[in-house]
PDB file of C-alpha atoms in Angstrom:
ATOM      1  CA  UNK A   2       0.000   0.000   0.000  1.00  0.00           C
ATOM      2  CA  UNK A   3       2.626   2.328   0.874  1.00  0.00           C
ATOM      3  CA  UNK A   4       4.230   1.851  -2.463  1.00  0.00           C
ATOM      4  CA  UNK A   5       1.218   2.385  -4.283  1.00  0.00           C
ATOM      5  CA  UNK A   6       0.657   5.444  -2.124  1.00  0.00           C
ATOM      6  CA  UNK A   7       3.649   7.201  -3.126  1.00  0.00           C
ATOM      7  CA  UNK A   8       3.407   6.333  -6.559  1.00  0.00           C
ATOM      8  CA  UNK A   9       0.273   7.672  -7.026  1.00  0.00           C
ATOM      9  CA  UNK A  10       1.740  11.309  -5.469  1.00  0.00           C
ATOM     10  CA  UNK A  11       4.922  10.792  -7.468  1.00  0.00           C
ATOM     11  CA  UNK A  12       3.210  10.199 -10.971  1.00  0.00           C
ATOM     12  CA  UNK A  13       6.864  11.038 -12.482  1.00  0.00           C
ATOM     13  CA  UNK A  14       8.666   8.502 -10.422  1.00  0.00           C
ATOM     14  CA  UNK A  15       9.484   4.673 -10.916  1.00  0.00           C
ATOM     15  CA  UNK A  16       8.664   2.628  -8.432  1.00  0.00           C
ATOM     16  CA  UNK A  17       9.610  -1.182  -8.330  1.00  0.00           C
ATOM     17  CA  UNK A  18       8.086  -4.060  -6.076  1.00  0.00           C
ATOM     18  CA  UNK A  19      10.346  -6.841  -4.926  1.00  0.00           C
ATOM     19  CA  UNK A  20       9.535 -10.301  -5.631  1.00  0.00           C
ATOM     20  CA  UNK A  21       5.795  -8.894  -6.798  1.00  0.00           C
ATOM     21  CA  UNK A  22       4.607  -8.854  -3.152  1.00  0.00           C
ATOM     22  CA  UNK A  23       4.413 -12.942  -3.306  1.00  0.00           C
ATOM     23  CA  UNK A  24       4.719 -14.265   0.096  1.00  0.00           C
ATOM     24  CA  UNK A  25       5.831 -17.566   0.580  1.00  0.00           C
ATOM     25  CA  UNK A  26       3.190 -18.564   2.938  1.00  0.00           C
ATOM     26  CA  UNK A  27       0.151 -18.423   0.735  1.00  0.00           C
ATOM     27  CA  UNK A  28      -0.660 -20.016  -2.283  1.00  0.00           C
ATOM     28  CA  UNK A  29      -1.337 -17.941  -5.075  1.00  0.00           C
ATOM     29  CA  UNK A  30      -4.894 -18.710  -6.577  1.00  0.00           C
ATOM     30  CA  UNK A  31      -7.290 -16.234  -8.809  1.00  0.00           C
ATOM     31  CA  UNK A  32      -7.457 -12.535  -7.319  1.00  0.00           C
ATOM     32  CA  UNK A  33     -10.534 -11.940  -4.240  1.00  0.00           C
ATOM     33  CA  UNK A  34     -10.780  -8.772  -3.390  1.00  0.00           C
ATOM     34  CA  UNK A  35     -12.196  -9.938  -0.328  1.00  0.00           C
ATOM     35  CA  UNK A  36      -9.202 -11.918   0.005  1.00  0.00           C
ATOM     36  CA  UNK A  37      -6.217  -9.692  -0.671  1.00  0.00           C
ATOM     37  CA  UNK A  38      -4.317  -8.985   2.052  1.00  0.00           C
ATOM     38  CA  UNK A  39      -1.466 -11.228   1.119  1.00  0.00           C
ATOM     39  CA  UNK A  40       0.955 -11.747  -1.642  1.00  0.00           C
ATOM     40  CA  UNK A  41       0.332 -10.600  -5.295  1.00  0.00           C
ATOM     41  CA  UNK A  42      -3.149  -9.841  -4.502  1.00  0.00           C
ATOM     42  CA  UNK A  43      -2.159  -7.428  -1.355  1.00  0.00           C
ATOM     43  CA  UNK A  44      -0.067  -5.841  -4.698  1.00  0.00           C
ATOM     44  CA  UNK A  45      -3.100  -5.792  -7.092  1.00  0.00           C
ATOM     45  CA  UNK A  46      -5.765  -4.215  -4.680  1.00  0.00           C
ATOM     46  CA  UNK A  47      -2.906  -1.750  -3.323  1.00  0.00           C
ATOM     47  CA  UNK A  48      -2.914  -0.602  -7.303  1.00  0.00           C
ATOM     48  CA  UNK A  49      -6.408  -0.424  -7.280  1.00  0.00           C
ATOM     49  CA  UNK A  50      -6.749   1.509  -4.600  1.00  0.00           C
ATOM     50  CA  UNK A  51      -4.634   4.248  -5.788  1.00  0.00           C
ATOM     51  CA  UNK A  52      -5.624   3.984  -9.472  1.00  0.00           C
ATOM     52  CA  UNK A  53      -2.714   3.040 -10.525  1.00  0.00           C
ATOM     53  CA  UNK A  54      -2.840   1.607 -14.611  1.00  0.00           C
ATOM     54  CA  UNK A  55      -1.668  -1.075 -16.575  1.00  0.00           C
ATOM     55  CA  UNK A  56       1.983  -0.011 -17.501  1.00  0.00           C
ATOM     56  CA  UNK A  57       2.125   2.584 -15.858  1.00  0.00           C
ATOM     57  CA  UNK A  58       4.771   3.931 -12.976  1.00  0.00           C
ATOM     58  CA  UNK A  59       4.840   0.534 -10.992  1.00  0.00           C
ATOM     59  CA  UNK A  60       6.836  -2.589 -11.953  1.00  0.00           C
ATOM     60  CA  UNK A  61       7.375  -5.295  -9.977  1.00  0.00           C
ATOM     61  CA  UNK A  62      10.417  -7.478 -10.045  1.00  0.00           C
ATOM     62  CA  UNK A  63       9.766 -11.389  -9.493  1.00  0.00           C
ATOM     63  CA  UNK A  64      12.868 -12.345  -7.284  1.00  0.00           C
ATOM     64  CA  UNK A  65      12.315 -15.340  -6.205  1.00  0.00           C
ATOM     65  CA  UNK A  66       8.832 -15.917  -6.800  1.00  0.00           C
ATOM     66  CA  UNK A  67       9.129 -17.884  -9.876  1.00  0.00           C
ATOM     67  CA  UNK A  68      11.405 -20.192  -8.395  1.00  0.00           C
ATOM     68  CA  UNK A  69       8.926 -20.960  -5.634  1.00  0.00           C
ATOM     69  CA  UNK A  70       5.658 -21.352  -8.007  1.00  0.00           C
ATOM     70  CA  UNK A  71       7.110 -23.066 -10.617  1.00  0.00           C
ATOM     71  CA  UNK A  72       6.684 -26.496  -9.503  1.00  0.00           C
ATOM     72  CA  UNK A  73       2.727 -25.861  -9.350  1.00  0.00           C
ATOM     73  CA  UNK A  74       1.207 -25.262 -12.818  1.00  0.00           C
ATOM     74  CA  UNK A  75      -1.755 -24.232 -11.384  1.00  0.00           C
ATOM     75  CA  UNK A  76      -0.221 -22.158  -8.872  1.00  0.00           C
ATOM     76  CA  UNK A  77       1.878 -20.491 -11.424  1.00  0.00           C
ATOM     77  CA  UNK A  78      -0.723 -19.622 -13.998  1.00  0.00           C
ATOM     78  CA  UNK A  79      -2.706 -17.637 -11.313  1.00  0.00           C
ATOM     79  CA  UNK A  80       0.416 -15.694 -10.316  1.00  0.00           C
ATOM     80  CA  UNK A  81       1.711 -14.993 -13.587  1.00  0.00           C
ATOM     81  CA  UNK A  82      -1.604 -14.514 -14.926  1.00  0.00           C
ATOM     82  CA  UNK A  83      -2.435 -11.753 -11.932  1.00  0.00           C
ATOM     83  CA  UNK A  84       0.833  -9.779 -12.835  1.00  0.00           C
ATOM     84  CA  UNK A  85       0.595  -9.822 -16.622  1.00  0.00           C
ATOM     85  CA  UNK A  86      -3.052  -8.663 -16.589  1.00  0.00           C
ATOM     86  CA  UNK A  87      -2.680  -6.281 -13.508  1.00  0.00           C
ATOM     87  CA  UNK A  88       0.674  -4.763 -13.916  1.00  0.00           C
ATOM     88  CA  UNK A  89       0.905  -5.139 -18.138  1.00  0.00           C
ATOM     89  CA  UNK A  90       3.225  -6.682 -19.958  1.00  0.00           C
ATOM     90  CA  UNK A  91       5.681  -4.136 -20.180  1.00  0.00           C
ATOM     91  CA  UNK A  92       5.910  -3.810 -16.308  1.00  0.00           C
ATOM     92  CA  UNK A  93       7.124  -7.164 -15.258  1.00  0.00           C
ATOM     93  CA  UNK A  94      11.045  -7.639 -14.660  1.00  0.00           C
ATOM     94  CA  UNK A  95      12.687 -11.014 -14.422  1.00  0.00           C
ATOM     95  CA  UNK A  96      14.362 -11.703 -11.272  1.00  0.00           C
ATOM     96  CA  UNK A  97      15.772 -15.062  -9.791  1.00  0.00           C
ATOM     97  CA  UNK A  98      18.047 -14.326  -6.452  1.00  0.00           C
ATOM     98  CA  UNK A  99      21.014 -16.428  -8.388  1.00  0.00           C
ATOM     99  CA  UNK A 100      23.179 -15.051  -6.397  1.00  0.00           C
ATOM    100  CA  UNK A 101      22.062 -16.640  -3.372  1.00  0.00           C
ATOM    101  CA  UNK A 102      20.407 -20.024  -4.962  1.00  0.00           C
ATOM    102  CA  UNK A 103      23.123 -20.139  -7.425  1.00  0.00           C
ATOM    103  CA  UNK A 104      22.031 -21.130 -11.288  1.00  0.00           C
ATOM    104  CA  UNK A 105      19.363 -19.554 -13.019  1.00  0.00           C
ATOM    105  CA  UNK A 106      19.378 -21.795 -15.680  1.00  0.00           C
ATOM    106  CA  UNK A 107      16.696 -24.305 -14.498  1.00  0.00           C
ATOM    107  CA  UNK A 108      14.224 -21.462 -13.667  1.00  0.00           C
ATOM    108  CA  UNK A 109      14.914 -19.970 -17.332  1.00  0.00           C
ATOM    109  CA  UNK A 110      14.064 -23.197 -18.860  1.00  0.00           C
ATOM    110  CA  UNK A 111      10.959 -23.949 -17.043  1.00  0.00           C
ATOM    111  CA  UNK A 112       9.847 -20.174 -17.783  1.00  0.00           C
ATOM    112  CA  UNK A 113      10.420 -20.249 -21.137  1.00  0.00           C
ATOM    113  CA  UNK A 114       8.441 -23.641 -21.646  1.00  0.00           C
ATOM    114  CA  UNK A 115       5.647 -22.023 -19.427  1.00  0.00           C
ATOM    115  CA  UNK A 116       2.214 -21.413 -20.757  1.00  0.00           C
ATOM    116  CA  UNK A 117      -1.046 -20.491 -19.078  1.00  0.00           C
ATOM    117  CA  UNK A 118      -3.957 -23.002 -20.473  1.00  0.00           C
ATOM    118  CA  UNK A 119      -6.714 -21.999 -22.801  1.00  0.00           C
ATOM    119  CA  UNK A 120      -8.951 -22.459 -20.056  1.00  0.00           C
ATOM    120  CA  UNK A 121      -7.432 -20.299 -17.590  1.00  0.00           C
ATOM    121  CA  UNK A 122      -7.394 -17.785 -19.752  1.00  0.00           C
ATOM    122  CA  UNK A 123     -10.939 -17.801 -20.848  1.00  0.00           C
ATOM    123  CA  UNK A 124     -12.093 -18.361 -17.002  1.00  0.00           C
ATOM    124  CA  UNK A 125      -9.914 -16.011 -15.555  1.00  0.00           C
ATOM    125  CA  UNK A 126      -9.466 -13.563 -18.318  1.00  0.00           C
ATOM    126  CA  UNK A 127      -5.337 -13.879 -18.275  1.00  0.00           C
ATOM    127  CA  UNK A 128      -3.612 -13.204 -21.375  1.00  0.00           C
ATOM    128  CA  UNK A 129      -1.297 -15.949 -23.089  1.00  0.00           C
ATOM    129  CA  UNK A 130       2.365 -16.057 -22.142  1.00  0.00           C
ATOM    130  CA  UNK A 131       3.599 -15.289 -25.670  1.00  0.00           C
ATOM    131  CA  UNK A 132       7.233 -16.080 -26.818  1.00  0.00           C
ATOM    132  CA  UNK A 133       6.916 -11.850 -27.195  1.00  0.00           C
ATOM    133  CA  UNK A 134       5.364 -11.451 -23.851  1.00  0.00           C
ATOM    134  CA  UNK A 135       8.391 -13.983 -22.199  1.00  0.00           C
ATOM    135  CA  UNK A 136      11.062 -11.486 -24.034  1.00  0.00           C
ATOM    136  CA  UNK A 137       9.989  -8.463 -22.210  1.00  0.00           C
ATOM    137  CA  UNK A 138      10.028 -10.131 -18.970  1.00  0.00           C
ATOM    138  CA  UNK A 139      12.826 -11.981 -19.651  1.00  0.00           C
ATOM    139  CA  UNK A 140      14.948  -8.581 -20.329  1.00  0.00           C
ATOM    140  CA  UNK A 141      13.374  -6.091 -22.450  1.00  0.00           C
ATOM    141  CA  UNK A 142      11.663  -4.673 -19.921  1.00  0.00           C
ATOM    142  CA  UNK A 143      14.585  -4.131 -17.598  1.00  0.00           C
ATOM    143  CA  UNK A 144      16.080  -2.465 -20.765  1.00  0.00           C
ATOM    144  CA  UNK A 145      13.548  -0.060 -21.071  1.00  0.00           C
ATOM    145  CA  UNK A 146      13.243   0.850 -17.518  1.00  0.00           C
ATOM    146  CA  UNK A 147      17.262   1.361 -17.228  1.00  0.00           C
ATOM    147  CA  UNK A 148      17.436   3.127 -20.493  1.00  0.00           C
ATOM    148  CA  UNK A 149      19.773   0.366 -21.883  1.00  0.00           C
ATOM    149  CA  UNK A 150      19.693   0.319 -25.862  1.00  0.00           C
ATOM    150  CA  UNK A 151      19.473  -4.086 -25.736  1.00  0.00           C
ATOM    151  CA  UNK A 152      20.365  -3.766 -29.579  1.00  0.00           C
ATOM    152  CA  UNK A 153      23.093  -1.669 -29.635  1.00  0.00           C
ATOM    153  CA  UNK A 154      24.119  -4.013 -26.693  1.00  0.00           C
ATOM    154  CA  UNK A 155      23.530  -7.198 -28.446  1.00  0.00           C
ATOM    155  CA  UNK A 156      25.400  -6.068 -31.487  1.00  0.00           C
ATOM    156  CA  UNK A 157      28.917  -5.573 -29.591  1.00  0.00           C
ATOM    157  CA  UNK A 158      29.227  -8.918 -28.255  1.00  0.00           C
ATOM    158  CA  UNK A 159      32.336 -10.132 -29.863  1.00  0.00           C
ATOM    159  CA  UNK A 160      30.341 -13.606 -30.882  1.00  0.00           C
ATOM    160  CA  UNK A 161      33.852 -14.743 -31.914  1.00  0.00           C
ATOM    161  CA  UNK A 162      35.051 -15.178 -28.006  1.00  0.00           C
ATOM    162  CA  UNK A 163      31.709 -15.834 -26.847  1.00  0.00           C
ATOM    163  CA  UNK A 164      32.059 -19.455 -28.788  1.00  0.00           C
ATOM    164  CA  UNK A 165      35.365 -19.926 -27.556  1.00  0.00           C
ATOM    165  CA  UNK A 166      34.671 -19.555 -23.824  1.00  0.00           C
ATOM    166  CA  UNK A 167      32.105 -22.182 -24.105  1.00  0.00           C
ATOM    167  CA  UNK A 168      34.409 -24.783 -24.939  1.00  0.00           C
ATOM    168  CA  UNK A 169      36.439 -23.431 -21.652  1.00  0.00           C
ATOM    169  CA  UNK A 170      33.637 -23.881 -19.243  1.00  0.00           C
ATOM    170  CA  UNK A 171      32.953 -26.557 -17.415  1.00  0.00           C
ATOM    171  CA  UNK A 172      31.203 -28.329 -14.863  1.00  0.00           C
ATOM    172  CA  UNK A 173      32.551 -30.807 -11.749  1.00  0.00           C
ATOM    173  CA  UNK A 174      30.561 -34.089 -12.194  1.00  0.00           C
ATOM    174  CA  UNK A 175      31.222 -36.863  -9.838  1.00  0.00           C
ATOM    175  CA  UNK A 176      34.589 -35.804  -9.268  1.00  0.00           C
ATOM    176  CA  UNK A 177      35.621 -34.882 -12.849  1.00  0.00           C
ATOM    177  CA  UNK A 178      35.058 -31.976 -15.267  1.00  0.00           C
ATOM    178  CA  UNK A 179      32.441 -32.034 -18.385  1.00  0.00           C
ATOM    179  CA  UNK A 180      31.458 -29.382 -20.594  1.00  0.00           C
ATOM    180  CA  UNK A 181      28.614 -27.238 -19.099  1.00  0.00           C
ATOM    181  CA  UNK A 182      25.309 -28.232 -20.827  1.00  0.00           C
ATOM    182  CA  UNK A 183      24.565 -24.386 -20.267  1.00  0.00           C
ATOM    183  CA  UNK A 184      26.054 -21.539 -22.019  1.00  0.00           C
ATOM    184  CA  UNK A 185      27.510 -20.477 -18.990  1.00  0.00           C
ATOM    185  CA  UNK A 186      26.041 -21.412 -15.490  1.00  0.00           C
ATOM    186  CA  UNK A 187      27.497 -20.488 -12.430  1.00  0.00           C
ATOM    187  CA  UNK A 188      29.827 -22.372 -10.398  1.00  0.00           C
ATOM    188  CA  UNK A 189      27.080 -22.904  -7.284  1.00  0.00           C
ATOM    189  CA  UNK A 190      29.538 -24.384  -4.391  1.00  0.00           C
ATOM    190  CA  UNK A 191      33.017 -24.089  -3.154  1.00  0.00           C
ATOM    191  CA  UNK A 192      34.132 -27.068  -4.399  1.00  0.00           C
ATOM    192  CA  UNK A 193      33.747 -26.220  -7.863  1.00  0.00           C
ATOM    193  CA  UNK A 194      34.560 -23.331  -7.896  1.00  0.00           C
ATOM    194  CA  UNK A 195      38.392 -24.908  -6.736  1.00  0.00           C
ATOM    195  CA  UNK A 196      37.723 -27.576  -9.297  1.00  0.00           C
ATOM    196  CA  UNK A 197      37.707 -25.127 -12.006  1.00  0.00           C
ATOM    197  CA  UNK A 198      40.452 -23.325 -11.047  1.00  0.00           C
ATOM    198  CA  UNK A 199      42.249 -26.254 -10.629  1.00  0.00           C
ATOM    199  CA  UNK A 200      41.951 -27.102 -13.922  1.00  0.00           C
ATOM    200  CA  UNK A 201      43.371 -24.341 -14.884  1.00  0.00           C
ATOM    201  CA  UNK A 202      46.318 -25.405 -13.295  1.00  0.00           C
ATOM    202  CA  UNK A 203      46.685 -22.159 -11.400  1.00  0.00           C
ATOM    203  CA  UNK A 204      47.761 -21.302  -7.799  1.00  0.00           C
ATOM    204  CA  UNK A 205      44.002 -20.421  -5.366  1.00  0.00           C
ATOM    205  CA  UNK A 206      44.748 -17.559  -4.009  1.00  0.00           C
ATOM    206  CA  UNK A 207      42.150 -16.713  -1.245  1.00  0.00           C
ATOM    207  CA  UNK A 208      40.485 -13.285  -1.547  1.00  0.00           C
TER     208      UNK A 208
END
């Protein structure tokens, strides 16, 4: 609510919402106004309340939320559904907490593969998770919102060293290294981390 508040005073300003408001204590189902005091639908009723629009000076980031939702279809189509609808398309940022939970690359996957039924969206009136929809959360949204030309950006990666680094990284597997099957993932404990660098057959030096 407070958010929502100040956005509403602050038409000018940009005003993000971590994780989307999900709390990991509910389960996210379709939106009750009766009901929404917690999680995405504490979000949607706060925006509501202040009249703020589709698209317009509220995004919300999704953290960790997709990680947590993704293992329930249905789950997952009324939370993704709720934002797309609620916030618009162009107002929804990608978020994952890697840095904490280490590798992204499963929570890519499943998001990409993602799509809200037929049926769901004729009951509930969600729209359909589009490969163009997935893009803008995926990044071009983020672009926009930080002013960050994603074309001009795309354009000067040297694509050259890009393909040679994948052949470099790789992955500890039962004691031994294998090429990563993702282009890259991150090293996600300490022992791999060592394991790489000891195939490099450098000295660790502890920082």
């Amino acid at each position: 609510e407070d958010i929502c508040e100040m956005a509403a005073r602050y038409p000018d300003m940009r005003f993000i919402v971590y994780q989307a408001a999900y709390e990991i204590q509910t389960t996210e189902r379709a939106y009750d106004v009766n009901k929404a005091t917690v999680g995405v639908n504490s979000l949607i009723k706060a925006l509501d309340d202040f009249g703020i629009p589709a698209n317009g000076n509220v995004w919300c980031d999704l953290g960790t939320t997709w990680r947590e939702v993704m293992r329930d279809p249905t789950e997952a189509a009324h939370m993704m559904g709720k934002l797309v609808s609620r916030m618009g398309e162009d107002r929804v940022l990608w978020g994952t907490d890697a840095i904490w939970l280490g590798s992204p690359q499963g929570q890519i996957d499943s998001f990409r593969a993602f799509e809200i039924t037929e049926a769901f969206q004729e009951q509930y009136g969600y729209p359909a998770l589009t490969p163009g929809v997935k893009a803008k959360i995926l990044g071009l949204n983020a672009a926009e919102l930080f002013g960050v030309d994603h074309e001009a950006l795309m354009c000067g990666i040297d694509t050259d060293l890009l393909a040679a680094s994948k052949g470099e990284f790789q992955i500890l597997v039962d004691d031994g290294l294998v090429p990563s099957p993702y282009e890259p993932i991150g090293y996600m404990t300490r022992r791999e981390v060592l394991g790489w660098w000891n195939s490099k057959k450098e000295p660790f030096l502890p920082v």
